């Protein structure tokens, strides 16, 4: 479902050929044809514009934004209102990718009605095309209720950050036979509940490969090996806009934070040594007007 209006103010990539908005049937067709699906997170207008111009297929407004842009220590504290703000900003930066938003912790677990009301806000107020929920004790029930209410749902199994404490922390899942079976059951149940796609996070590659034989919907991996139908990374991780090395599955494609710090440091030095601003950075005034100004000023 891509019901949100297509923004007309989003800069297109130089030389880019106009693409139609990505739809759920297109994702299913990519799986059928074996065409890898590219997914990335975005949390505001600038990062969404980057994702648009880079030609990705799916943009996720992940609750990881709680940590990457809002400064929380985990994903748990982020509110519905904060997530709606981030999703709305991302929507304004997108023309083509499918836009999916995480339902934050505590916003869908209490009842089917709570889940539907929360999800509808992301569709109606933020213009999202779909929502994502993490596997937990009631996720399958909630996913089924959302799908029955006409709301596309992406599932999420393996490492689920919202319930990381119960899983023993931010660590790979499915590394024992029993835990691998648990992940498998979660994935199959979410598929049967009607999820159009499922994220596999931080599970052993051999486990993911076996599970792919049973998956009929597009599977997006993050730390799950190369057998999945697509991959997702956090915007700030892949561009190096963060401290530390990140999770094992992160591959850095740039070191933007280093460049940002260097740029701001150079600016600060120029200000302190009065090298900025120079004449090129100032505005002029007609000499006659300037003299009239001085005269009128007294």
Coordinates of C-alpha atoms in Angstrom, one line a residue:
X1 CA 0.0 0.0 0.0
X2 CA 1.4 3.4 -1.0
X3 CA -1.5 5.7 -0.3
X4 CA 0.5 8.7 0.9
X5 CA 0.8 11.6 -1.6
X6 CA 4.1 11.7 -3.5
X7 CA 6.0 14.8 -2.4
X8 CA 6.9 17.2 -5.2
X9 CA 9.7 19.1 -3.4
X10 CA 12.2 16.3 -3.0
X11 CA 15.4 16.8 -5.0
X12 CA 16.0 14.0 -7.4
X13 CA 19.4 12.5 -7.9
X14 CA 21.5 14.0 -10.7
X15 CA 20.7 12.2 -14.0
X16 CA 18.2 9.9 -12.2
X17 CA 15.4 8.3 -14.2
X18 CA 12.0 8.9 -12.5
X19 CA 10.9 5.8 -10.6
X20 CA 7.4 4.8 -9.5
X21 CA 6.8 4.5 -5.8
X22 CA 7.7 1.1 -4.5
X23 CA 4.7 -1.1 -3.6
X24 CA 4.1 -4.3 -1.7
X25 CA 3.6 -6.3 -4.9
X26 CA 6.9 -5.0 -6.2
X27 CA 8.7 -6.2 -3.1
X28 CA 7.1 -9.6 -3.6
X29 CA 8.1 -9.6 -7.2
X30 CA 11.7 -8.8 -6.3
X31 CA 11.7 -11.8 -4.0
X32 CA 10.3 -14.0 -6.8
X33 CA 12.9 -12.8 -9.3
X34 CA 15.8 -12.9 -6.8
X35 CA 16.4 -9.2 -7.0
X36 CA 18.0 -8.0 -3.7
X37 CA 15.9 -5.5 -1.7
X38 CA 17.7 -2.5 -0.3
X39 CA 16.4 -1.0 3.0
X40 CA 17.9 1.7 5.2
X41 CA 16.7 3.7 8.2
X42 CA 16.0 7.4 8.1
X43 CA 14.8 9.7 10.8
X44 CA 14.4 13.2 9.3
X45 CA 14.1 15.1 6.0
X46 CA 17.8 15.2 5.1
X47 CA 18.5 11.5 5.7
X48 CA 15.3 10.6 3.8
X49 CA 16.4 12.8 0.8
X50 CA 19.8 10.9 0.9
X51 CA 17.9 7.6 0.8
X52 CA 15.7 8.8 -2.0
X53 CA 18.6 10.0 -4.1
X54 CA 20.5 6.8 -3.5
X55 CA 17.6 4.8 -4.9
X56 CA 16.8 2.5 -2.0
X57 CA 13.7 0.4 -2.0
X58 CA 12.5 0.7 1.6
X59 CA 13.0 3.3 4.3
X60 CA 12.5 2.3 7.9
X61 CA 11.9 5.0 10.5
X62 CA 13.3 2.7 13.2
X63 CA 12.9 3.2 16.9
X64 CA 16.7 3.1 16.7
X65 CA 16.2 6.8 16.2
X66 CA 15.7 7.0 19.9
X67 CA 19.4 6.5 20.3
X68 CA 20.8 7.8 17.0
X69 CA 19.0 11.2 16.9
X70 CA 17.2 11.6 20.3
X71 CA 20.0 10.6 22.6
X72 CA 18.3 7.9 24.6
X73 CA 20.3 5.0 25.9
X74 CA 17.9 2.4 24.3
X75 CA 14.9 2.2 22.1
X76 CA 12.5 1.7 25.0
X77 CA 11.9 5.4 26.1
X78 CA 10.9 6.8 22.7
X79 CA 7.2 7.9 22.6
X80 CA 4.6 7.7 19.9
X81 CA 4.7 11.5 19.4
X82 CA 8.5 11.4 19.0
X83 CA 8.2 8.6 16.4
X84 CA 5.4 10.4 14.6
X85 CA 7.6 13.5 14.4
X86 CA 10.5 11.5 12.9
X87 CA 8.3 9.6 10.5
X88 CA 6.6 12.8 9.3
X89 CA 9.9 14.4 8.6
X90 CA 11.1 11.4 6.7
X91 CA 7.9 11.3 4.6
X92 CA 8.6 14.8 3.4
X93 CA 11.9 13.7 2.0
X94 CA 10.7 10.7 0.0
X95 CA 9.1 10.1 -3.4
X96 CA 9.9 6.5 -4.2
X97 CA 10.8 4.2 -1.3
X98 CA 8.2 2.4 0.7
X99 CA 8.0 4.0 4.1
X100 CA 7.8 1.8 7.2
X101 CA 7.7 2.9 10.8
X102 CA 8.4 1.0 14.0
X103 CA 5.6 1.0 16.5
X104 CA 7.4 2.0 19.7
X105 CA 7.6 -0.1 22.9
X106 CA 4.3 0.1 24.9
X107 CA 2.2 1.4 22.0
X108 CA 0.7 -1.9 20.7
X109 CA 1.1 -4.6 23.3
X110 CA -2.0 -3.9 25.5
X111 CA -4.7 -4.9 23.0
X112 CA -5.5 -5.3 19.4
X113 CA -7.5 -2.0 19.6
X114 CA -4.4 -0.1 21.0
X115 CA -2.3 -1.5 18.2
X116 CA -4.7 -0.5 15.5
X117 CA -5.2 3.0 16.9
X118 CA -1.4 3.5 17.1
X119 CA -0.8 2.1 13.6
X120 CA -3.5 4.3 12.1
X121 CA -1.8 7.4 13.4
X122 CA 1.4 6.5 11.6
X123 CA -0.6 5.9 8.4
X124 CA -2.8 9.0 8.6
X125 CA -0.7 11.5 10.4
X126 CA 2.8 10.6 9.2
X127 CA 2.0 9.2 5.8
X128 CA 3.7 5.9 6.4
X129 CA 2.9 3.0 4.0
X130 CA 3.3 0.3 6.7
X131 CA 4.3 -0.3 10.3
X132 CA 6.8 -2.8 11.9
X133 CA 6.4 -4.7 15.1
X134 CA 8.9 -6.7 17.0
X135 CA 8.2 -10.3 18.0
X136 CA 7.1 -10.8 21.5
X137 CA 4.4 -12.7 23.4
X138 CA 1.5 -10.9 21.6
X139 CA 3.1 -9.8 18.4
X140 CA 1.4 -12.5 16.3
X141 CA -2.0 -11.6 17.6
X142 CA -1.4 -7.9 17.0
X143 CA 0.0 -8.4 13.5
X144 CA -3.1 -10.4 12.6
X145 CA -5.4 -7.7 14.0
X146 CA -3.5 -5.0 12.1
X147 CA -3.6 -6.9 8.8
X148 CA -7.3 -7.5 9.3
X149 CA -7.7 -3.8 9.8
X150 CA -6.1 -3.2 6.4
X151 CA -2.7 -2.0 7.8
X152 CA 0.4 -3.6 6.2
X153 CA 2.7 -5.0 8.8
X154 CA 6.4 -5.9 8.7
X155 CA 7.5 -8.4 11.4
X156 CA 10.9 -8.6 13.2
X157 CA 12.5 -11.7 14.7
X158 CA 15.8 -12.6 16.3
X159 CA 17.4 -9.8 18.2
X160 CA 14.5 -7.5 19.1
X161 CA 15.9 -4.4 20.7
X162 CA 12.7 -3.4 22.5
X163 CA 12.9 -6.6 24.6
X164 CA 16.7 -7.0 24.5
X165 CA 16.8 -7.2 28.3
X166 CA 14.7 -10.3 28.3
X167 CA 16.9 -11.8 25.6
X168 CA 20.1 -11.3 27.7
X169 CA 21.1 -8.0 26.1
X170 CA 22.1 -6.9 22.6
X171 CA 23.4 -10.3 21.4
X172 CA 22.8 -12.7 18.5
X173 CA 19.8 -15.0 18.8
X174 CA 19.3 -18.5 17.6
X175 CA 22.8 -19.8 18.5
X176 CA 21.4 -22.9 20.2
X177 CA 19.0 -25.4 18.7
X178 CA 16.2 -24.3 21.0
X179 CA 16.6 -20.6 20.4
X180 CA 16.9 -21.2 16.7
X181 CA 13.6 -23.1 16.9
X182 CA 12.1 -20.2 18.8
X183 CA 13.2 -17.8 16.1
X184 CA 11.8 -20.1 13.4
X185 CA 8.4 -20.4 15.1
X186 CA 8.2 -16.6 15.5
X187 CA 9.0 -16.1 11.8
X188 CA 6.5 -18.6 10.6
X189 CA 3.8 -17.4 12.9
X190 CA 4.3 -13.8 11.7
X191 CA 4.2 -14.9 8.1
X192 CA 1.0 -16.8 8.7
X193 CA -0.5 -13.8 10.5
X194 CA -0.2 -11.9 7.2
X195 CA 3.0 -9.9 7.5
X196 CA 4.1 -8.7 4.1
X197 CA 7.8 -8.9 5.1
X198 CA 9.9 -9.9 8.1
X199 CA 13.3 -8.6 9.4
X200 CA 15.8 -11.2 10.6
X201 CA 18.2 -9.6 13.0
X202 CA 21.4 -11.0 14.4
X203 CA 20.8 -14.7 13.8
X204 CA 23.4 -17.2 12.6
X205 CA 23.7 -17.3 8.8
X206 CA 23.1 -21.1 8.6
X207 CA 19.9 -20.7 10.6
X208 CA 18.7 -18.0 8.3
X209 CA 19.5 -20.1 5.2
X210 CA 17.4 -23.0 6.5
X211 CA 14.5 -20.7 7.4
X212 CA 14.5 -19.1 4.0
X213 CA 13.3 -22.4 2.6
X214 CA 10.0 -21.8 4.5
X215 CA 9.7 -18.1 4.0
X216 CA 7.2 -17.0 1.3
X217 CA 7.4 -13.3 2.0
X218 CA 10.4 -11.0 1.5
X219 CA 13.0 -11.4 4.3
X220 CA 15.2 -8.5 5.1
X221 CA 18.4 -9.4 7.0
X222 CA 20.6 -7.4 9.4
X223 CA 23.3 -9.6 10.7
X224 CA 21.6 -12.7 9.3
X225 CA 23.9 -13.5 6.4
X226 CA 23.5 -13.3 2.6
X227 CA 20.7 -15.7 2.0
X228 CA 17.9 -13.2 2.8
X229 CA 16.0 -11.3 0.2
X230 CA 17.4 -8.0 1.2
X231 CA 19.5 -6.1 3.7
X232 CA 19.0 -3.2 6.1
X233 CA 21.4 -1.1 8.0
X234 CA 21.0 1.9 10.3
X235 CA 21.8 5.2 8.4
X236 CA 24.2 6.4 11.1
X237 CA 26.0 3.1 11.3
X238 CA 26.8 2.7 7.6
X239 CA 27.9 6.3 7.3
X240 CA 29.9 6.4 10.5
X241 CA 27.8 9.2 12.2
X242 CA 28.4 7.7 15.6
X243 CA 31.1 6.7 18.1
X244 CA 32.4 3.2 18.4
X245 CA 32.5 0.4 15.9
X246 CA 28.9 -0.8 16.2
X247 CA 27.6 -4.3 16.0
X248 CA 29.5 -7.1 14.2
X249 CA 27.2 -6.9 11.2
X250 CA 27.8 -3.2 10.6
X251 CA 29.9 -2.2 7.5
X252 CA 30.9 1.4 7.4
X253 CA 30.8 2.9 4.0
X254 CA 31.9 6.4 5.1
X255 CA 33.2 8.2 8.2
X256 CA 30.9 11.2 8.1
X257 CA 31.1 12.1 11.8
X258 CA 34.9 12.6 11.5
X259 CA 34.3 14.9 8.6
X260 CA 31.6 16.8 10.5
X261 CA 33.8 17.3 13.5
X262 CA 36.7 18.4 11.3
X263 CA 34.5 20.9 9.5
X264 CA 33.0 22.4 12.7
X265 CA 36.5 22.5 14.3
X266 CA 37.9 24.4 11.3
X267 CA 35.0 26.9 11.5
X268 CA 35.5 27.4 15.2
X269 CA 39.2 28.1 14.6
X270 CA 38.4 30.6 11.8
X271 CA 36.0 32.5 14.0
X272 CA 38.5 32.6 16.9
X273 CA 41.3 33.9 14.7
X274 CA 39.0 36.2 12.8
X275 CA 39.6 34.6 9.4
X276 CA 35.8 34.3 9.1
X277 CA 33.9 36.1 7.8
X278 CA 35.9 37.5 4.9
X279 CA 34.7 40.0 2.3
X280 CA 33.2 37.3 0.1
X281 CA 30.8 36.4 3.0
X282 CA 29.4 39.9 3.5
X283 CA 26.7 42.0 1.8
X284 CA 27.3 45.4 0.2
X285 CA 25.2 48.6 0.1
X286 CA 25.2 51.3 -2.5
X287 CA 27.5 54.1 -1.3
X288 CA 24.8 56.8 -1.8
X289 CA 22.3 54.8 0.3
X290 CA 25.0 54.2 2.9
X291 CA 25.7 57.9 3.3
X292 CA 22.0 58.6 3.5
X293 CA 21.7 56.0 6.2
X294 CA 24.6 57.6 8.2
X295 CA 23.1 61.0 7.8
X296 CA 19.6 59.9 8.9
X297 CA 21.1 58.0 11.8
X298 CA 22.4 61.2 13.1

